[in-house]
C-alpha cells in the first residue's frame, strides 16, 4: 500500500459525496488525500468550499497512490470541454490494475475517456442523458447503488458510505459493513436508481448539450 489516495477535482465537484471516503481512509488506514486537478488554481466545490490542488494531472504518478477518486459534480457542463482532464483519464487505460472510483456524475468523465467501455457501471445522470450522449454505453448501466467492475468502482451519490467501503475492500483493507454507513433503499428494485428528466428538462438538456449529441 502507498498509504495515500488521490482526489481529482473540477469546478462544482461534490465534497460531501467523498467526505466519508476521505475520513474513512484517514482515520481507519492512516491514508491522507492529495488533491489533483488539471492546474494549480483553486477549485470551488458545489458546497462553496475552495480547495487548492496539491498536484496537477501532468505531475500525477500512478505508483504514488493506492487509488484515484472522482467525486460527483453539480454542473458537468463546466468540465466536459476540459481536454486535459479527459486526456489524463485516457492515459490510465495503460494501468488496468490501478483502482479508480467515481460517484454520482463523476463516471461521465470515465465514459468520455473510454475507461468504461465494455464495463458495467452506474452513474447518476438522467436516463435520457445516458441514452443521448454518444460516449456513454447506456446498455452497460447496472441500476444498483454501487457497481464493482474490475479496477473500476462506480456509485450513485446517496451510496457515498457504501462507495467508500467498497473502495477500501477493493484495496484489500478489512472494513466493516457498518463503517460510515448510510440508509439505502431496496438494492434489488432497479426503478429506485433510474432518474428521468421531465419534458421541459429534456428539451433544455438537448439545447445545452447539442454539440455533444449524435445527429
Short mmCIF file of the C-alpha atoms (twelve columns), coordinates in Angstrom:
data_MODEL
# 
_entry.id   MODEL 
# 
loop_
_atom_site.group_PDB 
_atom_site.id 
_atom_site.type_symbol 
_atom_site.label_atom_id 
_atom_site.label_alt_id 
_atom_site.label_comp_id 
_atom_site.label_asym_id 
_atom_site.label_seq_id 
_atom_site.Cartn_x 
_atom_site.Cartn_y 
_atom_site.Cartn_z 
_atom_site.pdbx_PDB_model_num 
ATOM 1   C CA . UNK A 1   0.000   0.000  0.000   1 
ATOM 2   C CA . UNK A 2   1.148   3.527  -0.786  1 
ATOM 3   C CA . UNK A 3   -0.959  4.810  2.156   1 
ATOM 4   C CA . UNK A 4   -2.180  7.744  0.079   1 
ATOM 5   C CA . UNK A 5   -5.196  8.342  -2.156  1 
ATOM 6   C CA . UNK A 6   -5.783  10.937 -4.878  1 
ATOM 7   C CA . UNK A 7   -8.952  13.006 -5.306  1 
ATOM 8   C CA . UNK A 8   -9.471  14.505 -8.761  1 
ATOM 9   C CA . UNK A 9   -11.356 17.800 -8.518  1 
ATOM 10  C CA . UNK A 10  -13.096 20.044 -11.034 1 
ATOM 11  C CA . UNK A 11  -15.427 23.055 -10.703 1 
ATOM 12  C CA . UNK A 12  -18.619 22.278 -8.761  1 
ATOM 13  C CA . UNK A 13  -17.348 18.915 -7.505  1 
ATOM 14  C CA . UNK A 14  -19.252 17.409 -4.587  1 
ATOM 15  C CA . UNK A 15  -17.191 17.464 -1.416  1 
ATOM 16  C CA . UNK A 16  -19.962 15.820 0.563   1 
ATOM 17  C CA . UNK A 17  -20.000 12.677 -1.581  1 
ATOM 18  C CA . UNK A 18  -16.327 11.946 -0.955  1 
ATOM 19  C CA . UNK A 19  -16.056 13.290 2.581   1 
ATOM 20  C CA . UNK A 20  -16.849 9.902  4.129   1 
ATOM 21  C CA . UNK A 21  -14.311 8.184  1.926   1 
ATOM 22  C CA . UNK A 22  -11.532 10.611 2.823   1 
ATOM 23  C CA . UNK A 23  -12.402 10.320 6.514   1 
ATOM 24  C CA . UNK A 24  -12.538 6.525  6.335   1 
ATOM 25  C CA . UNK A 25  -9.097  6.299  4.759   1 
ATOM 26  C CA . UNK A 26  -7.577  8.942  7.001   1 
ATOM 27  C CA . UNK A 27  -8.825  7.536  10.297  1 
ATOM 28  C CA . UNK A 28  -9.105  3.792  9.579   1 
ATOM 29  C CA . UNK A 29  -5.996  3.329  7.430   1 
ATOM 30  C CA . UNK A 30  -3.864  6.439  8.004   1 
ATOM 31  C CA . UNK A 31  -4.101  7.269  4.293   1 
ATOM 32  C CA . UNK A 32  -4.367  11.015 3.636   1 
ATOM 33  C CA . UNK A 33  -5.757  12.503 0.445   1 
ATOM 34  C CA . UNK A 34  -3.906  14.527 -2.190  1 
ATOM 35  C CA . UNK A 35  -5.981  16.923 -4.270  1 
ATOM 36  C CA . UNK A 36  -5.336  16.604 -8.027  1 
ATOM 37  C CA . UNK A 37  -6.542  18.958 -10.761 1 
ATOM 38  C CA . UNK A 38  -5.576  19.954 -14.288 1 
ATOM 39  C CA . UNK A 39  -3.802  23.045 -12.917 1 
ATOM 40  C CA . UNK A 40  -2.959  24.500 -9.529  1 
ATOM 41  C CA . UNK A 41  -5.727  27.117 -9.493  1 
ATOM 42  C CA . UNK A 42  -8.100  26.893 -6.522  1 
ATOM 43  C CA . UNK A 43  -11.247 24.888 -7.265  1 
ATOM 44  C CA . UNK A 44  -14.599 25.641 -5.639  1 
ATOM 45  C CA . UNK A 45  -16.854 22.747 -4.675  1 
ATOM 46  C CA . UNK A 46  -20.621 22.743 -5.121  1 
ATOM 47  C CA . UNK A 47  -20.869 23.486 -1.400  1 
ATOM 48  C CA . UNK A 48  -18.818 26.658 -1.899  1 
ATOM 49  C CA . UNK A 49  -15.600 25.300 -0.371  1 
ATOM 50  C CA . UNK A 50  -12.448 26.486 -2.139  1 
ATOM 51  C CA . UNK A 51  -9.696  23.858 -2.320  1 
ATOM 52  C CA . UNK A 52  -6.124  24.254 -3.545  1 
ATOM 53  C CA . UNK A 53  -4.743  21.300 -5.543  1 
ATOM 54  C CA . UNK A 54  -1.583  19.600 -4.318  1 
ATOM 55  C CA . UNK A 55  -0.554  18.412 -7.776  1 
ATOM 56  C CA . UNK A 56  -1.566  18.720 -11.407 1 
ATOM 57  C CA . UNK A 57  -2.653  15.835 -13.600 1 
ATOM 58  C CA . UNK A 58  0.546   16.264 -15.613 1 
ATOM 59  C CA . UNK A 59  2.580   15.515 -12.486 1 
ATOM 60  C CA . UNK A 60  0.439   12.592 -11.358 1 
ATOM 61  C CA . UNK A 61  2.202   9.241  -10.956 1 
ATOM 62  C CA . UNK A 62  0.145   6.102  -10.528 1 
ATOM 63  C CA . UNK A 63  2.867   4.492  -8.458  1 
ATOM 64  C CA . UNK A 64  2.460   7.172  -5.771  1 
ATOM 65  C CA . UNK A 65  -1.174  6.313  -4.962  1 
ATOM 66  C CA . UNK A 66  -3.448  3.464  -3.992  1 
ATOM 67  C CA . UNK A 67  -6.371  4.803  -5.999  1 
ATOM 68  C CA . UNK A 68  -7.902  7.759  -7.808  1 
ATOM 69  C CA . UNK A 69  -11.330 9.054  -6.786  1 
ATOM 70  C CA . UNK A 70  -13.676 11.147 -8.944  1 
ATOM 71  C CA . UNK A 71  -16.357 12.982 -6.942  1 
ATOM 72  C CA . UNK A 72  -19.787 13.906 -8.205  1 
ATOM 73  C CA . UNK A 73  -20.389 17.231 -9.896  1 
ATOM 74  C CA . UNK A 74  -23.424 19.516 -9.858  1 
ATOM 75  C CA . UNK A 75  -22.790 21.071 -13.289 1 
ATOM 76  C CA . UNK A 76  -20.997 18.770 -15.721 1 
ATOM 77  C CA . UNK A 77  -21.026 21.448 -18.437 1 
ATOM 78  C CA . UNK A 78  -18.115 23.202 -16.724 1 
ATOM 79  C CA . UNK A 79  -15.699 20.332 -17.365 1 
ATOM 80  C CA . UNK A 80  -16.882 18.469 -20.467 1 
ATOM 81  C CA . UNK A 81  -14.568 20.593 -22.623 1 
ATOM 82  C CA . UNK A 82  -11.568 20.115 -20.333 1 
ATOM 83  C CA . UNK A 83  -9.344  18.177 -22.718 1 
ATOM 84  C CA . UNK A 84  -6.538  17.915 -20.162 1 
ATOM 85  C CA . UNK A 85  -8.906  16.139 -17.800 1 
ATOM 86  C CA . UNK A 86  -10.084 13.600 -20.381 1 
ATOM 87  C CA . UNK A 87  -6.571  13.029 -21.731 1 
ATOM 88  C CA . UNK A 88  -5.292  12.374 -18.214 1 
ATOM 89  C CA . UNK A 89  -8.007  9.796  -17.595 1 
ATOM 90  C CA . UNK A 90  -7.495  8.210  -21.021 1 
ATOM 91  C CA . UNK A 91  -3.877  7.527  -20.155 1 
ATOM 92  C CA . UNK A 92  -4.968  5.478  -17.154 1 
ATOM 93  C CA . UNK A 93  -6.075  2.772  -19.582 1 
ATOM 94  C CA . UNK A 94  -2.388  1.853  -19.575 1 
ATOM 95  C CA . UNK A 95  -2.728  0.894  -15.885 1 
ATOM 96  C CA . UNK A 96  -5.534  -1.706 -15.815 1 
ATOM 97  C CA . UNK A 97  -4.774  -2.711 -12.215 1 
ATOM 98  C CA . UNK A 98  -4.923  0.809  -10.785 1 
ATOM 99  C CA . UNK A 99  -8.117  1.297  -8.790  1 
ATOM 100 C CA . UNK A 100 -10.429 4.127  -9.849  1 
ATOM 101 C CA . UNK A 101 -13.621 5.087  -8.043  1 
ATOM 102 C CA . UNK A 102 -16.243 7.513  -9.360  1 
ATOM 103 C CA . UNK A 103 -19.508 8.582  -7.775  1 
ATOM 104 C CA . UNK A 104 -22.693 10.331 -8.930  1 
ATOM 105 C CA . UNK A 105 -21.824 12.409 -12.046 1 
ATOM 106 C CA . UNK A 106 -18.111 11.559 -11.879 1 
ATOM 107 C CA . UNK A 107 -18.409 8.420  -14.058 1 
ATOM 108 C CA . UNK A 108 -19.298 10.600 -17.067 1 
ATOM 109 C CA . UNK A 109 -15.633 11.545 -17.356 1 
ATOM 110 C CA . UNK A 110 -14.619 7.884  -17.239 1 
ATOM 111 C CA . UNK A 111 -17.049 7.243  -20.085 1 
ATOM 112 C CA . UNK A 112 -15.602 10.108 -22.111 1 
ATOM 113 C CA . UNK A 113 -12.097 8.735  -21.557 1 
ATOM 114 C CA . UNK A 114 -13.071 5.211  -22.652 1 
ATOM 115 C CA . UNK A 115 -12.450 3.692  -19.249 1 
ATOM 116 C CA . UNK A 116 -15.971 2.280  -19.010 1 
ATOM 117 C CA . UNK A 117 -16.015 0.690  -22.463 1 
ATOM 118 C CA . UNK A 118 -17.484 -2.802 -22.101 1 
ATOM 119 C CA . UNK A 119 -17.690 -2.480 -18.294 1 
ATOM 120 C CA . UNK A 120 -20.841 -2.482 -16.163 1 
ATOM 121 C CA . UNK A 121 -21.257 0.779  -14.266 1 
ATOM 122 C CA . UNK A 122 -23.710 3.216  -12.701 1 
ATOM 123 C CA . UNK A 123 -23.891 6.986  -12.795 1 
ATOM 124 C CA . UNK A 124 -26.472 9.440  -11.545 1 
ATOM 125 C CA . UNK A 125 -27.264 11.109 -14.832 1 
ATOM 126 C CA . UNK A 126 -30.829 11.083 -16.045 1 
ATOM 127 C CA . UNK A 127 -31.726 8.088  -18.199 1 
ATOM 128 C CA . UNK A 128 -32.395 10.350 -21.168 1 
ATOM 129 C CA . UNK A 129 -28.952 11.918 -20.867 1 
ATOM 130 C CA . UNK A 130 -27.316 8.492  -20.819 1 
ATOM 131 C CA . UNK A 131 -29.310 7.478  -23.879 1 
ATOM 132 C CA . UNK A 132 -28.420 10.598 -25.855 1 
ATOM 133 C CA . UNK A 133 -24.759 11.171 -25.047 1 
ATOM 134 C CA . UNK A 134 -22.860 9.058  -27.608 1 
ATOM 135 C CA . UNK A 135 -19.804 8.375  -25.442 1 
ATOM 136 C CA . UNK A 136 -21.891 6.649  -22.746 1 
ATOM 137 C CA . UNK A 137 -22.557 2.940  -23.248 1 
ATOM 138 C CA . UNK A 138 -26.000 3.077  -21.709 1 
ATOM 139 C CA . UNK A 139 -26.566 -0.628 -22.320 1 
ATOM 140 C CA . UNK A 140 -23.875 -1.361 -19.724 1 
ATOM 141 C CA . UNK A 141 -25.527 0.600  -16.926 1 
ATOM 142 C CA . UNK A 142 -26.481 -1.517 -13.931 1 
ATOM 143 C CA . UNK A 143 -29.088 0.171  -11.765 1 
ATOM 144 C CA . UNK A 144 -27.636 -0.578 -8.347  1 
ATOM 145 C CA . UNK A 145 -26.174 1.678  -5.626  1 
ATOM 146 C CA . UNK A 146 -22.567 0.570  -6.235  1 
ATOM 147 C CA . UNK A 147 -21.104 -1.373 -9.153  1 
ATOM 148 C CA . UNK A 148 -17.688 -3.036 -8.937  1 
ATOM 149 C CA . UNK A 149 -16.149 -3.976 -12.301 1 
ATOM 150 C CA . UNK A 150 -12.517 -4.975 -12.092 1 
ATOM 151 C CA . UNK A 151 -10.458 -1.895 -11.242 1 
ATOM 152 C CA . UNK A 152 -13.430 0.473  -11.609 1 
ATOM 153 C CA . UNK A 153 -15.963 1.205  -8.863  1 
ATOM 154 C CA . UNK A 154 -18.931 3.462  -9.600  1 
ATOM 155 C CA . UNK A 155 -21.784 4.578  -7.371  1 
ATOM 156 C CA . UNK A 156 -24.771 6.876  -7.058  1 
ATOM 157 C CA . UNK A 157 -24.482 9.880  -4.757  1 
ATOM 158 C CA . UNK A 158 -26.678 8.598  -1.901  1 
ATOM 159 C CA . UNK A 159 -24.458 5.493  -1.657  1 
ATOM 160 C CA . UNK A 160 -21.423 7.537  -0.593  1 
ATOM 161 C CA . UNK A 161 -20.822 5.434  2.534   1 
ATOM 162 C CA . UNK A 162 -21.108 2.104  0.728   1 
ATOM 163 C CA . UNK A 163 -18.891 3.515  -2.041  1 
ATOM 164 C CA . UNK A 164 -16.149 4.267  0.482   1 
ATOM 165 C CA . UNK A 165 -16.416 0.780  1.975   1 
ATOM 166 C CA . UNK A 166 -16.192 -0.921 -1.435  1 
ATOM 167 C CA . UNK A 167 -13.106 1.112  -2.352  1 
ATOM 168 C CA . UNK A 168 -11.451 0.089  0.912   1 
ATOM 169 C CA . UNK A 169 -12.290 -3.584 0.376   1 
ATOM 170 C CA . UNK A 170 -11.043 -3.461 -3.226  1 
ATOM 171 C CA . UNK A 171 -7.692  -2.269 -1.913  1 
ATOM 172 C CA . UNK A 172 -7.510  -5.225 0.455   1 
ATOM 173 C CA . UNK A 173 -8.368  -3.437 3.687   1 
ATOM 174 C CA . UNK A 174 -10.523 -5.066 6.330   1 
ATOM 175 C CA . UNK A 175 -13.566 -2.830 6.526   1 
ATOM 176 C CA . UNK A 176 -16.777 -3.414 8.480   1 
ATOM 177 C CA . UNK A 177 -20.006 -3.055 6.524   1 
ATOM 178 C CA . UNK A 178 -21.178 -0.591 9.177   1 
ATOM 179 C CA . UNK A 179 -18.327 1.882  8.650   1 
ATOM 180 C CA . UNK A 180 -19.761 5.277  7.724   1 
ATOM 181 C CA . UNK A 181 -22.983 3.597  6.654   1 
ATOM 182 C CA . UNK A 182 -25.960 5.349  5.093   1 
ATOM 183 C CA . UNK A 183 -29.528 4.213  4.502   1 
ATOM 184 C CA . UNK A 184 -30.024 2.700  1.033   1 
ATOM 185 C CA . UNK A 185 -33.411 1.584  -0.181  1 
ATOM 186 C CA . UNK A 186 -34.045 -1.858 -1.668  1 
ATOM 187 C CA . UNK A 187 -30.980 -2.520 -3.893  1 
ATOM 188 C CA . UNK A 188 -32.967 -5.070 -5.919  1 
ATOM 189 C CA . UNK A 189 -35.562 -2.532 -7.054  1 
ATOM 190 C CA . UNK A 190 -33.939 -1.122 -10.202 1 
ATOM 191 C CA . UNK A 191 -36.613 1.555  -10.587 1 
ATOM 192 C CA . UNK A 192 -35.244 3.304  -7.488  1 
ATOM 193 C CA . UNK A 193 -31.985 4.024  -9.333  1 
ATOM 194 C CA . UNK A 194 -33.399 5.313  -12.619 1 
ATOM 195 C CA . UNK A 195 -33.599 9.090  -12.848 1 
ATOM 196 C CA . UNK A 196 -35.731 10.730 -15.533 1 
ATOM 197 C CA . UNK A 197 -35.971 14.228 -16.935 1 
ATOM 198 C CA . UNK A 198 -39.379 15.771 -17.462 1 
ATOM 199 C CA . UNK A 199 -40.184 17.141 -20.935 1 
ATOM 200 C CA . UNK A 200 -39.012 20.646 -20.083 1 
ATOM 201 C CA . UNK A 201 -35.770 19.378 -18.588 1 
ATOM 202 C CA . UNK A 202 -35.170 17.091 -21.566 1 
ATOM 203 C CA . UNK A 203 -35.648 19.974 -24.017 1 
ATOM 204 C CA . UNK A 204 -33.213 22.122 -22.027 1 
ATOM 205 C CA . UNK A 205 -30.666 19.300 -21.936 1 
ATOM 206 C CA . UNK A 206 -30.864 18.852 -25.703 1 
ATOM 207 C CA . UNK A 207 -30.405 22.587 -26.217 1 
ATOM 208 C CA . UNK A 208 -27.437 22.976 -23.880 1 
ATOM 209 C CA . UNK A 209 -25.670 19.766 -24.877 1 
ATOM 210 C CA . UNK A 210 -26.484 19.856 -28.588 1 
ATOM 211 C CA . UNK A 211 -22.840 19.719 -29.700 1 
ATOM 212 C CA . UNK A 212 -22.285 16.514 -27.726 1 
ATOM 213 C CA . UNK A 213 -25.313 14.685 -29.094 1 
ATOM 214 C CA . UNK A 214 -25.482 12.461 -32.130 1 
ATOM 215 C CA . UNK A 215 -27.103 13.895 -35.250 1 
# 
